PDB file of N, CA and C in Angstrom:
ATOM      1  N   MET U   1      44.321 260.538 -22.406  1.00 66.00           N
ATOM      2  CA  MET U   1      45.276 259.467 -22.626  1.00 66.00           C
ATOM      3  C   MET U   1      46.583 259.805 -21.908  1.00 66.00           C
ATOM      4  N   ALA U   2      47.105 258.858 -21.175  1.00 87.00           N
ATOM      5  CA  ALA U   2      48.400 259.025 -20.509  1.00 87.00           C
ATOM      6  C   ALA U   2      49.510 259.006 -21.562  1.00 87.00           C
ATOM      7  N   TYR U   3      50.673 259.507 -21.184  1.00 95.00           N
ATOM      8  CA  TYR U   3      51.774 259.501 -22.144  1.00 95.00           C
ATOM      9  C   TYR U   3      52.336 258.089 -22.300  1.00 95.00           C
ATOM     10  N   SER U   4      52.972 257.851 -23.422  1.00 96.00           N
ATOM     11  CA  SER U   4      53.490 256.535 -23.773  1.00 96.00           C
ATOM     12  C   SER U   4      54.756 256.210 -22.977  1.00 96.00           C
ATOM     13  N   THR U   5      54.638 255.250 -22.075  1.00 96.00           N
ATOM     14  CA  THR U   5      55.831 254.802 -21.352  1.00 96.00           C
ATOM     15  C   THR U   5      56.738 253.993 -22.274  1.00 96.00           C
ATOM     16  N   LEU U   6      56.166 253.407 -23.324  1.00 96.00           N
ATOM     17  CA  LEU U   6      56.992 252.721 -24.318  1.00 96.00           C
ATOM     18  C   LEU U   6      57.953 253.720 -24.957  1.00 96.00           C
ATOM     19  N   LEU U   7      57.430 254.866 -25.367  1.00 98.00           N
ATOM     20  CA  LEU U   7      58.290 255.891 -25.962  1.00 98.00           C
ATOM     21  C   LEU U   7      59.289 256.417 -24.940  1.00 98.00           C
ATOM     22  N   GLN U   8      58.848 256.661 -23.724  1.00 97.00           N
ATOM     23  CA  GLN U   8      59.769 257.115 -22.675  1.00 97.00           C
ATOM     24  C   GLN U   8      60.912 256.116 -22.508  1.00 97.00           C
ATOM     25  N   ASN U   9      60.588 254.836 -22.435  1.00 97.00           N
ATOM     26  CA  ASN U   9      61.620 253.807 -22.270  1.00 97.00           C
ATOM     27  C   ASN U   9      62.562 253.759 -23.465  1.00 97.00           C
ATOM     28  N   ARG U  10      62.017 253.918 -24.667  1.00 98.00           N
ATOM     29  CA  ARG U  10      62.852 253.925 -25.876  1.00 98.00           C
ATOM     30  C   ARG U  10      63.810 255.117 -25.863  1.00 98.00           C
ATOM     31  N   ILE U  11      63.296 256.285 -25.459  1.00 98.00           N
ATOM     32  CA  ILE U  11      64.140 257.484 -25.382  1.00 98.00           C
ATOM     33  C   ILE U  11      65.272 257.251 -24.390  1.00 98.00           C
ATOM     34  N   GLU U  12      64.940 256.764 -23.215  1.00 98.00           N
ATOM     35  CA  GLU U  12      65.947 256.573 -22.171  1.00 98.00           C
ATOM     36  C   GLU U  12      66.932 255.467 -22.525  1.00 98.00           C
ATOM     37  N   ALA U  13      66.491 254.461 -23.282  1.00 97.00           N
ATOM     38  CA  ALA U  13      67.377 253.366 -23.685  1.00 97.00           C
ATOM     39  C   ALA U  13      68.457 253.823 -24.665  1.00 97.00           C
ATOM     40  N   THR U  14      68.248 254.945 -25.341  1.00 97.00           N
ATOM     41  CA  THR U  14      69.277 255.439 -26.267  1.00 97.00           C
ATOM     42  C   THR U  14      70.514 255.928 -25.527  1.00 97.00           C
ATOM     43  N   GLY U  15      70.349 256.306 -24.260  1.00 97.00           N
ATOM     44  CA  GLY U  15      71.458 256.856 -23.487  1.00 97.00           C
ATOM     45  C   GLY U  15      71.718 258.331 -23.764  1.00 97.00           C
ATOM     46  N   LEU U  16      71.004 258.910 -24.697  1.00 98.00           N
ATOM     47  CA  LEU U  16      71.236 260.307 -25.078  1.00 98.00           C
ATOM     48  C   LEU U  16      70.694 261.307 -24.072  1.00 98.00           C
ATOM     49  N   VAL U  17      69.777 260.880 -23.215  1.00 98.00           N
ATOM     50  CA  VAL U  17      69.142 261.805 -22.267  1.00 98.00           C
ATOM     51  C   VAL U  17      69.608 261.581 -20.831  1.00 98.00           C
ATOM     52  N   SER U  18      70.648 260.780 -20.650  1.00 97.00           N
ATOM     53  CA  SER U  18      71.068 260.409 -19.294  1.00 97.00           C
ATOM     54  C   SER U  18      71.500 261.607 -18.454  1.00 97.00           C
ATOM     55  N   ASP U  19      71.957 262.688 -19.090  1.00 96.00           N
ATOM     56  CA  ASP U  19      72.382 263.871 -18.333  1.00 96.00           C
ATOM     57  C   ASP U  19      71.329 264.986 -18.342  1.00 96.00           C
ATOM     58  N   LEU U  20      70.132 264.697 -18.826  1.00 98.00           N
ATOM     59  CA  LEU U  20      69.067 265.699 -18.873  1.00 98.00           C
ATOM     60  C   LEU U  20      68.130 265.543 -17.682  1.00 98.00           C
ATOM     61  N   ALA U  21      67.553 266.657 -17.258  1.00 97.00           N
ATOM     62  CA  ALA U  21      66.540 266.628 -16.197  1.00 97.00           C
ATOM     63  C   ALA U  21      65.213 266.195 -16.813  1.00 97.00           C
ATOM     64  N   ILE U  22      64.399 265.526 -16.009  1.00 97.00           N
ATOM     65  CA  ILE U  22      63.074 265.090 -16.447  1.00 97.00           C
ATOM     66  C   ILE U  22      62.037 265.818 -15.611  1.00 97.00           C
ATOM     67  N   LYS U  23      61.008 266.316 -16.291  1.00 97.00           N
ATOM     68  CA  LYS U  23      59.951 267.045 -15.598  1.00 97.00           C
ATOM     69  C   LYS U  23      58.605 266.669 -16.207  1.00 97.00           C
ATOM     70  N   LYS U  24      57.607 266.487 -15.357  1.00 95.00           N
ATOM     71  CA  LYS U  24      56.257 266.226 -15.861  1.00 95.00           C
ATOM     72  C   LYS U  24      55.612 267.551 -16.243  1.00 95.00           C
ATOM     73  N   MET U  25      55.113 267.605 -17.486  1.00 89.00           N
ATOM     74  CA  MET U  25      54.464 268.813 -18.007  1.00 89.00           C
ATOM     75  C   MET U  25      53.436 268.406 -19.053  1.00 89.00           C
ATOM     76  N   PHE U  26      52.391 269.193 -19.203  1.00 82.00           N
ATOM     77  CA  PHE U  26      51.407 269.021 -20.275  1.00 82.00           C
ATOM     78  C   PHE U  26      50.775 267.627 -20.292  1.00 82.00           C
ATOM     79  N   GLY U  27      50.704 266.959 -19.163  1.00 89.00           N
ATOM     80  CA  GLY U  27      50.166 265.606 -19.133  1.00 89.00           C
ATOM     81  C   GLY U  27      51.137 264.583 -19.690  1.00 89.00           C
ATOM     82  N   GLY U  28      52.381 264.973 -19.837  1.00 94.00           N
ATOM     83  CA  GLY U  28      53.418 264.084 -20.350  1.00 94.00           C
ATOM     84  C   GLY U  28      54.702 264.318 -19.585  1.00 94.00           C
ATOM     85  N   ILE U  29      55.818 264.006 -20.213  1.00 97.00           N
ATOM     86  CA  ILE U  29      57.114 264.259 -19.595  1.00 97.00           C
ATOM     87  C   ILE U  29      57.982 265.044 -20.566  1.00 97.00           C
ATOM     88  N   CYS U  30      58.905 265.806 -20.004  1.00 97.00           N
ATOM     89  CA  CYS U  30      59.826 266.614 -20.798  1.00 97.00           C
ATOM     90  C   CYS U  30      61.248 266.353 -20.326  1.00 97.00           C
ATOM     91  N   TYR U  31      62.167 266.470 -21.253  1.00 98.00           N
ATOM     92  CA  TYR U  31      63.590 266.356 -20.956  1.00 98.00           C
ATOM     93  C   TYR U  31      64.198 267.732 -21.169  1.00 98.00           C
ATOM     94  N   LEU U  32      64.925 268.211 -20.152  1.00 98.00           N
ATOM     95  CA  LEU U  32      65.481 269.559 -20.183  1.00 98.00           C
ATOM     96  C   LEU U  32      67.002 269.520 -20.239  1.00 98.00           C
ATOM     97  N   ALA U  33      67.555 270.293 -21.161  1.00 96.00           N
ATOM     98  CA  ALA U  33      69.005 270.446 -21.292  1.00 96.00           C
ATOM     99  C   ALA U  33      69.346 271.856 -20.830  1.00 96.00           C
ATOM    100  N   GLY U  34      70.084 271.968 -19.751  1.00 93.00           N
ATOM    101  CA  GLY U  34      70.432 273.285 -19.225  1.00 93.00           C
ATOM    102  C   GLY U  34      69.218 274.098 -18.824  1.00 93.00           C
ATOM    103  N   GLY U  35      68.190 273.421 -18.358  1.00 94.00           N
ATOM    104  CA  GLY U  35      66.970 274.095 -17.936  1.00 94.00           C
ATOM    105  C   GLY U  35      66.012 274.428 -19.064  1.00 94.00           C
ATOM    106  N   LYS U  36      66.379 274.115 -20.289  1.00 96.00           N
ATOM    107  CA  LYS U  36      65.536 274.389 -21.459  1.00 96.00           C
ATOM    108  C   LYS U  36      64.960 273.084 -21.988  1.00 96.00           C
ATOM    109  N   MET U  37      63.658 273.082 -22.263  1.00 96.00           N
ATOM    110  CA  MET U  37      63.033 271.868 -22.777  1.00 96.00           C
ATOM    111  C   MET U  37      63.594 271.528 -24.148  1.00 96.00           C
ATOM    112  N   ALA U  38      64.030 270.285 -24.295  1.00 98.00           N
ATOM    113  CA  ALA U  38      64.577 269.812 -25.559  1.00 98.00           C
ATOM    114  C   ALA U  38      63.590 268.905 -26.280  1.00 98.00           C
ATOM    115  N   LEU U  39      62.994 267.992 -25.537  1.00 98.00           N
ATOM    116  CA  LEU U  39      62.075 267.029 -26.131  1.00 98.00           C
ATOM    117  C   LEU U  39      61.140 266.513 -25.061  1.00 98.00           C
ATOM    118  N   GLY U  40      60.132 265.779 -25.498  1.00 98.00           N
ATOM    119  CA  GLY U  40      59.192 265.235 -24.540  1.00 98.00           C
ATOM    120  C   GLY U  40      58.299 264.182 -25.154  1.00 98.00           C
ATOM    121  N   VAL U  41      57.418 263.680 -24.316  1.00 98.00           N
ATOM    122  CA  VAL U  41      56.432 262.683 -24.728  1.00 98.00           C
ATOM    123  C   VAL U  41      55.063 263.219 -24.341  1.00 98.00           C
ATOM    124  N   TYR U  42      54.168 263.278 -25.319  1.00 97.00           N
ATOM    125  CA  TYR U  42      52.788 263.686 -25.090  1.00 97.00           C
ATOM    126  C   TYR U  42      51.913 262.650 -25.775  1.00 97.00           C
ATOM    127  N   GLN U  43      51.107 261.948 -24.994  1.00 96.00           N
ATOM    128  CA  GLN U  43      50.329 260.817 -25.490  1.00 96.00           C
ATOM    129  C   GLN U  43      51.304 259.851 -26.157  1.00 96.00           C
ATOM    130  N   ASP U  44      51.130 259.558 -27.447  1.00 96.00           N
ATOM    131  CA  ASP U  44      52.106 258.678 -28.105  1.00 96.00           C
ATOM    132  C   ASP U  44      52.968 259.443 -29.114  1.00 96.00           C
ATOM    133  N   PHE U  45      53.040 260.748 -28.939  1.00 97.00           N
ATOM    134  CA  PHE U  45      53.851 261.598 -29.812  1.00 97.00           C
ATOM    135  C   PHE U  45      55.189 261.931 -29.166  1.00 97.00           C
ATOM    136  N   LEU U  46      56.215 261.975 -29.982  1.00 98.00           N
ATOM    137  CA  LEU U  46      57.520 262.497 -29.593  1.00 98.00           C
ATOM    138  C   LEU U  46      57.495 263.993 -29.891  1.00 98.00           C
ATOM    139  N   ILE U  47      57.706 264.808 -28.873  1.00 97.00           N
ATOM    140  CA  ILE U  47      57.701 266.257 -29.018  1.00 97.00           C
ATOM    141  C   ILE U  47      59.152 266.729 -29.114  1.00 97.00           C
ATOM    142  N   LEU U  48      59.441 267.545 -30.125  1.00 98.00           N
ATOM    143  CA  LEU U  48      60.811 267.997 -30.355  1.00 98.00           C
ATOM    144  C   LEU U  48      60.885 269.508 -30.481  1.00 98.00           C
ATOM    145  N   ARG U  49      61.887 270.068 -29.848  1.00 97.00           N
ATOM    146  CA  ARG U  49      62.192 271.491 -30.013  1.00 97.00           C
ATOM    147  C   ARG U  49      63.382 271.568 -30.959  1.00 97.00           C
ATOM    148  N   LEU U  50      63.135 272.057 -32.158  1.00 97.00           N
ATOM    149  CA  LEU U  50      64.165 272.041 -33.192  1.00 97.00           C
ATOM    150  C   LEU U  50      64.583 273.417 -33.679  1.00 97.00           C
ATOM    151  N   GLY U  51      63.857 274.439 -33.309  1.00 96.00           N
ATOM    152  CA  GLY U  51      64.084 275.756 -33.887  1.00 96.00           C
ATOM    153  C   GLY U  51      63.244 275.897 -35.146  1.00 96.00           C
ATOM    154  N   VAL U  52      63.009 277.117 -35.556  1.00 94.00           N
ATOM    155  CA  VAL U  52      62.067 277.386 -36.646  1.00 94.00           C
ATOM    156  C   VAL U  52      62.484 276.719 -37.958  1.00 94.00           C
ATOM    157  N   GLU U  53      63.737 276.882 -38.367  1.00 94.00           N
ATOM    158  CA  GLU U  53      64.166 276.340 -39.661  1.00 94.00           C
ATOM    159  C   GLU U  53      64.172 274.823 -39.676  1.00 94.00           C
ATOM    160  N   ASP U  54      64.748 274.201 -38.658  1.00 92.00           N
ATOM    161  CA  ASP U  54      64.818 272.744 -38.614  1.00 92.00           C
ATOM    162  C   ASP U  54      63.420 272.137 -38.470  1.00 92.00           C
ATOM    163  N   ALA U  55      62.546 272.789 -37.721  1.00 94.00           N
ATOM    164  CA  ALA U  55      61.166 272.302 -37.585  1.00 94.00           C
ATOM    165  C   ALA U  55      60.459 272.356 -38.937  1.00 94.00           C
ATOM    166  N   ARG U  56      60.654 273.440 -39.668  1.00 93.00           N
ATOM    167  CA  ARG U  56      60.047 273.560 -40.999  1.00 93.00           C
ATOM    168  C   ARG U  56      60.560 272.454 -41.912  1.00 93.00           C
ATOM    169  N   ASP U  57      61.863 272.202 -41.890  1.00 92.00           N
ATOM    170  CA  ASP U  57      62.436 271.143 -42.719  1.00 92.00           C
ATOM    171  C   ASP U  57      61.889 269.777 -42.325  1.00 92.00           C
ATOM    172  N   ALA U  58      61.733 269.540 -41.028  1.00 90.00           N
ATOM    173  CA  ALA U  58      61.187 268.262 -40.556  1.00 90.00           C
ATOM    174  C   ALA U  58      59.749 268.089 -41.024  1.00 90.00           C
ATOM    175  N   LEU U  59      58.967 269.158 -40.973  1.00 91.00           N
ATOM    176  CA  LEU U  59      57.571 269.100 -41.422  1.00 91.00           C
ATOM    177  C   LEU U  59      57.483 268.797 -42.914  1.00 91.00           C
ATOM    178  N   LEU U  60      58.363 269.392 -43.690  1.00 90.00           N
ATOM    179  CA  LEU U  60      58.347 269.175 -45.133  1.00 90.00           C
ATOM    180  C   LEU U  60      58.906 267.814 -45.514  1.00 90.00           C
ATOM    181  N   GLY U  61      59.763 267.253 -44.660  1.00 87.00           N
ATOM    182  CA  GLY U  61      60.461 266.023 -44.998  1.00 87.00           C
ATOM    183  C   GLY U  61      59.778 264.733 -44.600  1.00 87.00           C
ATOM    184  N   SER U  62      58.669 264.792 -43.879  1.00 88.00           N
ATOM    185  CA  SER U  62      58.044 263.550 -43.414  1.00 88.00           C
ATOM    186  C   SER U  62      56.551 263.724 -43.192  1.00 88.00           C
ATOM    187  N   ASP U  63      55.802 262.723 -43.606  1.00 92.00           N
ATOM    188  CA  ASP U  63      54.356 262.706 -43.347  1.00 92.00           C
ATOM    189  C   ASP U  63      54.052 262.406 -41.884  1.00 92.00           C
ATOM    190  N   HIS U  64      55.042 261.981 -41.129  1.00 95.00           N
ATOM    191  CA  HIS U  64      54.845 261.581 -39.735  1.00 95.00           C
ATOM    192  C   HIS U  64      55.167 262.699 -38.752  1.00 95.00           C
ATOM    193  N   VAL U  65      55.554 263.848 -39.267  1.00 96.00           N
ATOM    194  CA  VAL U  65      55.886 265.000 -38.430  1.00 96.00           C
ATOM    195  C   VAL U  65      54.777 266.037 -38.586  1.00 96.00           C
ATOM    196  N   LEU U  66      54.250 266.491 -37.448  1.00 95.00           N
ATOM    197  CA  LEU U  66      53.136 267.439 -37.422  1.00 95.00           C
ATOM    198  C   LEU U  66      53.532 268.688 -36.651  1.00 95.00           C
ATOM    199  N   PRO U  67      52.868 269.805 -36.910  1.00 96.00           N
ATOM    200  CA  PRO U  67      53.108 270.986 -36.078  1.00 96.00           C
ATOM    201  C   PRO U  67      52.739 270.673 -34.624  1.00 96.00           C
ATOM    202  N   PHE U  68      53.485 271.209 -33.682  1.00 95.00           N
ATOM    203  CA  PHE U  68      53.188 270.987 -32.261  1.00 95.00           C
ATOM    204  C   PHE U  68      52.040 271.899 -31.870  1.00 95.00           C
ATOM    205  N   ASN U  69      50.889 271.286 -31.652  1.00 93.00           N
ATOM    206  CA  ASN U  69      49.689 272.037 -31.313  1.00 93.00           C
ATOM    207  C   ASN U  69      48.810 271.168 -30.423  1.00 93.00           C
ATOM    208  N   ILE U  70      48.906 271.374 -29.121  1.00 89.00           N
ATOM    209  CA  ILE U  70      48.060 270.618 -28.191  1.00 89.00           C
ATOM    210  C   ILE U  70      47.078 271.530 -27.466  1.00 89.00           C
ATOM    211  N   THR U  71      47.175 272.830 -27.741  1.00 88.00           N
ATOM    212  CA  THR U  71      46.318 273.791 -27.041  1.00 88.00           C
ATOM    213  C   THR U  71      45.447 274.612 -27.992  1.00 88.00           C
ATOM    214  N   GLY U  72      45.542 274.342 -29.287  1.00 91.00           N
ATOM    215  CA  GLY U  72      44.831 275.158 -30.261  1.00 91.00           C
ATOM    216  C   GLY U  72      45.714 276.222 -30.879  1.00 91.00           C
ATOM    217  N   LYS U  73      46.951 276.322 -30.402  1.00 94.00           N
ATOM    218  CA  LYS U  73      47.903 277.295 -30.937  1.00 94.00           C
ATOM    219  C   LYS U  73      49.207 276.570 -31.278  1.00 94.00           C
ATOM    220  N   THR U  74      49.621 276.691 -32.530  1.00 94.00           N
ATOM    221  CA  THR U  74      50.856 276.045 -32.971  1.00 94.00           C
ATOM    222  C   THR U  74      52.057 276.764 -32.375  1.00 94.00           C
ATOM    223  N   MET U  75      53.003 275.978 -31.853  1.00 93.00           N
ATOM    224  CA  MET U  75      54.231 276.547 -31.285  1.00 93.00           C
ATOM    225  C   MET U  75      55.330 276.500 -32.346  1.00 93.00           C
ATOM    226  N   LYS U  76      55.827 277.660 -32.735  1.00 95.00           N
ATOM    227  CA  LYS U  76      56.881 277.741 -33.746  1.00 95.00           C
ATOM    228  C   LYS U  76      58.157 277.098 -33.219  1.00 95.00           C
ATOM    229  N   GLY U  77      58.813 276.361 -34.103  1.00 96.00           N
ATOM    230  CA  GLY U  77      60.073 275.733 -33.735  1.00 96.00           C
ATOM    231  C   GLY U  77      59.925 274.384 -33.059  1.00 96.00           C
ATOM    232  N   TRP U  78      58.688 273.927 -32.907  1.00 97.00           N
ATOM    233  CA  TRP U  78      58.405 272.655 -32.245  1.00 97.00           C
ATOM    234  C   TRP U  78      57.619 271.762 -33.199  1.00 97.00           C
ATOM    235  N   VAL U  79      57.819 270.452 -33.091  1.00 97.00           N
ATOM    236  CA  VAL U  79      57.051 269.496 -33.886  1.00 97.00           C
ATOM    237  C   VAL U  79      56.645 268.307 -33.028  1.00 97.00           C
ATOM    238  N   MET U  80      55.669 267.555 -33.553  1.00 97.00           N
ATOM    239  CA  MET U  80      55.219 266.304 -32.949  1.00 97.00           C
ATOM    240  C   MET U  80      55.469 265.200 -33.971  1.00 97.00           C
ATOM    241  N   VAL U  81      56.067 264.104 -33.539  1.00 97.00           N
ATOM    242  CA  VAL U  81      56.328 262.978 -34.429  1.00 97.00           C
ATOM    243  C   VAL U  81      55.424 261.832 -34.001  1.00 97.00           C
ATOM    244  N   ASP U  82      54.641 261.311 -34.945  1.00 96.00           N
ATOM    245  CA  ASP U  82      53.740 260.212 -34.606  1.00 96.00           C
ATOM    246  C   ASP U  82      54.532 258.908 -34.471  1.00 96.00           C
ATOM    247  N   PRO U  83      53.929 257.857 -33.916  1.00 96.00           N
ATOM    248  CA  PRO U  83      54.660 256.618 -33.657  1.00 96.00           C
ATOM    249  C   PRO U  83      55.336 256.008 -34.882  1.00 96.00           C
ATOM    250  N   THR U  84      54.720 256.098 -36.034  1.00 95.00           N
ATOM    251  CA  THR U  84      55.346 255.544 -37.233  1.00 95.00           C
ATOM    252  C   THR U  84      56.659 256.251 -37.534  1.00 95.00           C
ATOM    253  N   GLY U  85      56.735 257.523 -37.193  1.00 95.00           N
ATOM    254  CA  GLY U  85      57.948 258.295 -37.443  1.00 95.00           C
ATOM    255  C   GLY U  85      59.058 258.062 -36.440  1.00 95.00           C
ATOM    256  N   TRP U  86      58.708 257.759 -35.173  1.00 96.00           N
ATOM    257  CA  TRP U  86      59.762 257.580 -34.166  1.00 96.00           C
ATOM    258  C   TRP U  86      60.108 256.128 -33.889  1.00 96.00           C
ATOM    259  N   GLN U  87      59.357 255.177 -34.433  1.00 94.00           N
ATOM    260  CA  GLN U  87      59.641 253.773 -34.127  1.00 94.00           C
ATOM    261  C   GLN U  87      60.961 253.258 -34.692  1.00 94.00           C
ATOM    262  N   PRO U  88      61.360 253.639 -35.899  1.00 92.00           N
ATOM    263  CA  PRO U  88      62.681 253.169 -36.346  1.00 92.00           C
ATOM    264  C   PRO U  88      63.783 253.774 -35.459  1.00 92.00           C
ATOM    265  N   GLU U  89      64.640 252.936 -34.934  1.00 93.00           N
ATOM    266  CA  GLU U  89      65.695 253.385 -34.014  1.00 93.00           C
ATOM    267  C   GLU U  89      66.564 254.510 -34.585  1.00 93.00           C
ATOM    268  N   PRO U  90      67.023 254.405 -35.847  1.00 95.00           N
ATOM    269  CA  PRO U  90      67.846 255.507 -36.374  1.00 95.00           C
ATOM    270  C   PRO U  90      67.099 256.844 -36.386  1.00 95.00           C
ATOM    271  N   SER U  91      65.817 256.825 -36.698  1.00 94.00           N
ATOM    272  CA  SER U  91      65.028 258.066 -36.696  1.00 94.00           C
ATOM    273  C   SER U  91      64.919 258.629 -35.295  1.00 94.00           C
ATOM    274  N   LEU U  92      64.641 257.772 -34.321  1.00 97.00           N
ATOM    275  CA  LEU U  92      64.507 258.218 -32.934  1.00 97.00           C
ATOM    276  C   LEU U  92      65.801 258.862 -32.452  1.00 97.00           C
ATOM    277  N   ILE U  93      66.916 258.220 -32.706  1.00 97.00           N
ATOM    278  CA  ILE U  93      68.218 258.755 -32.288  1.00 97.00           C
ATOM    279  C   ILE U  93      68.495 260.095 -32.963  1.00 97.00           C
ATOM    280  N   ASP U  94      68.208 260.196 -34.255  1.00 96.00           N
ATOM    281  CA  ASP U  94      68.423 261.454 -34.976  1.00 96.00           C
ATOM    282  C   ASP U  94      67.554 262.567 -34.402  1.00 96.00           C
ATOM    283  N   TYR U  95      66.279 262.297 -34.185  1.00 96.00           N
ATOM    284  CA  TYR U  95      65.380 263.314 -33.629  1.00 96.00           C
ATOM    285  C   TYR U  95      65.847 263.779 -32.250  1.00 96.00           C
ATOM    286  N   ILE U  96      66.190 262.835 -31.392  1.00 98.00           N
ATOM    287  CA  ILE U  96      66.625 263.186 -30.036  1.00 98.00           C
ATOM    288  C   ILE U  96      67.902 264.027 -30.091  1.00 98.00           C
ATOM    289  N   SER U  97      68.856 263.598 -30.888  1.00 98.00           N
ATOM    290  CA  SER U  97      70.132 264.313 -31.001  1.00 98.00           C
ATOM    291  C   SER U  97      69.934 265.740 -31.489  1.00 98.00           C
ATOM    292  N   ARG U  98      69.092 265.911 -32.493  1.00 96.00           N
ATOM    293  CA  ARG U  98      68.844 267.252 -33.039  1.00 96.00           C
ATOM    294  C   ARG U  98      68.174 268.157 -32.018  1.00 96.00           C
ATOM    295  N   SER U  99      67.220 267.630 -31.268  1.00 98.00           N
ATOM    296  CA  SER U  99      66.510 268.476 -30.304  1.00 98.00           C
ATOM    297  C   SER U  99      67.410 268.859 -29.132  1.00 98.00           C
ATOM    298  N   ILE U 100      68.237 267.940 -28.670  1.00 98.00           N
ATOM    299  CA  ILE U 100      69.163 268.262 -27.578  1.00 98.00           C
ATOM    300  C   ILE U 100      70.183 269.296 -28.052  1.00 98.00           C
ATOM    301  N   ALA U 101      70.713 269.095 -29.252  1.00 97.00           N
ATOM    302  CA  ALA U 101      71.692 270.050 -29.791  1.00 97.00           C
ATOM    303  C   ALA U 101      71.086 271.446 -29.884  1.00 97.00           C
ATOM    304  N   PHE U 102      69.842 271.549 -30.331  1.00 98.00           N
ATOM    305  CA  PHE U 102      69.217 272.864 -30.420  1.00 98.00           C
ATOM    306  C   PHE U 102      69.025 273.471 -29.032  1.00 98.00           C
ATOM    307  N   ALA U 103      68.509 272.699 -28.098  1.00 98.00           N
ATOM    308  CA  ALA U 103      68.255 273.228 -26.745  1.00 98.00           C
ATOM    309  C   ALA U 103      69.538 273.746 -26.110  1.00 98.00           C
ATOM    310  N   ARG U 104      70.655 273.116 -26.406  1.00 96.00           N
ATOM    311  CA  ARG U 104      71.934 273.542 -25.823  1.00 96.00           C
ATOM    312  C   ARG U 104      72.460 274.835 -26.437  1.00 96.00           C
ATOM    313  N   THR U 105      71.873 275.273 -27.542  1.00 96.00           N
ATOM    314  CA  THR U 105      72.283 276.557 -28.130  1.00 96.00           C
ATOM    315  C   THR U 105      71.551 277.731 -27.487  1.00 96.00           C
ATOM    316  N   LEU U 106      70.515 277.455 -26.718  1.00 96.00           N
ATOM    317  CA  LEU U 106      69.704 278.515 -26.112  1.00 96.00           C
ATOM    318  C   LEU U 106      70.402 279.085 -24.887  1.00 96.00           C
ATOM    319  N   SER U 107      70.304 280.382 -24.718  1.00 86.00           N
ATOM    320  CA  SER U 107      70.943 281.004 -23.556  1.00 86.00           C
ATOM    321  C   SER U 107      70.206 280.614 -22.280  1.00 86.00           C
ATOM    322  N   PRO U 108      70.963 280.504 -21.171  1.00 76.00           N
ATOM    323  CA  PRO U 108      70.348 280.070 -19.900  1.00 76.00           C
ATOM    324  C   PRO U 108      69.331 281.050 -19.358  1.00 76.00           C
TER     325      PRO U 108
END
């Protein structure tokens, strides 16, 4: 399955990623802040890099947030949000903002 261009368009329409680099990875697209992946689109999932604690809180706080696992190995600090979770605009903006903020804390 190709990645969701609907989700890509929704992400870009927020204006929050206008200064981020875009790179194709994992059969989807990724947005990089300072060279570090912040978020992406894989199939119809929103992929977020939140850090271990925030990812754990996101997993506990929503049935629509899943561990990021596309290779058979879960990546700590990352989550996947299904379409029901990212479709409400306030949720999408919050998720994007949190992932960009985390990526910007990482050393270059």
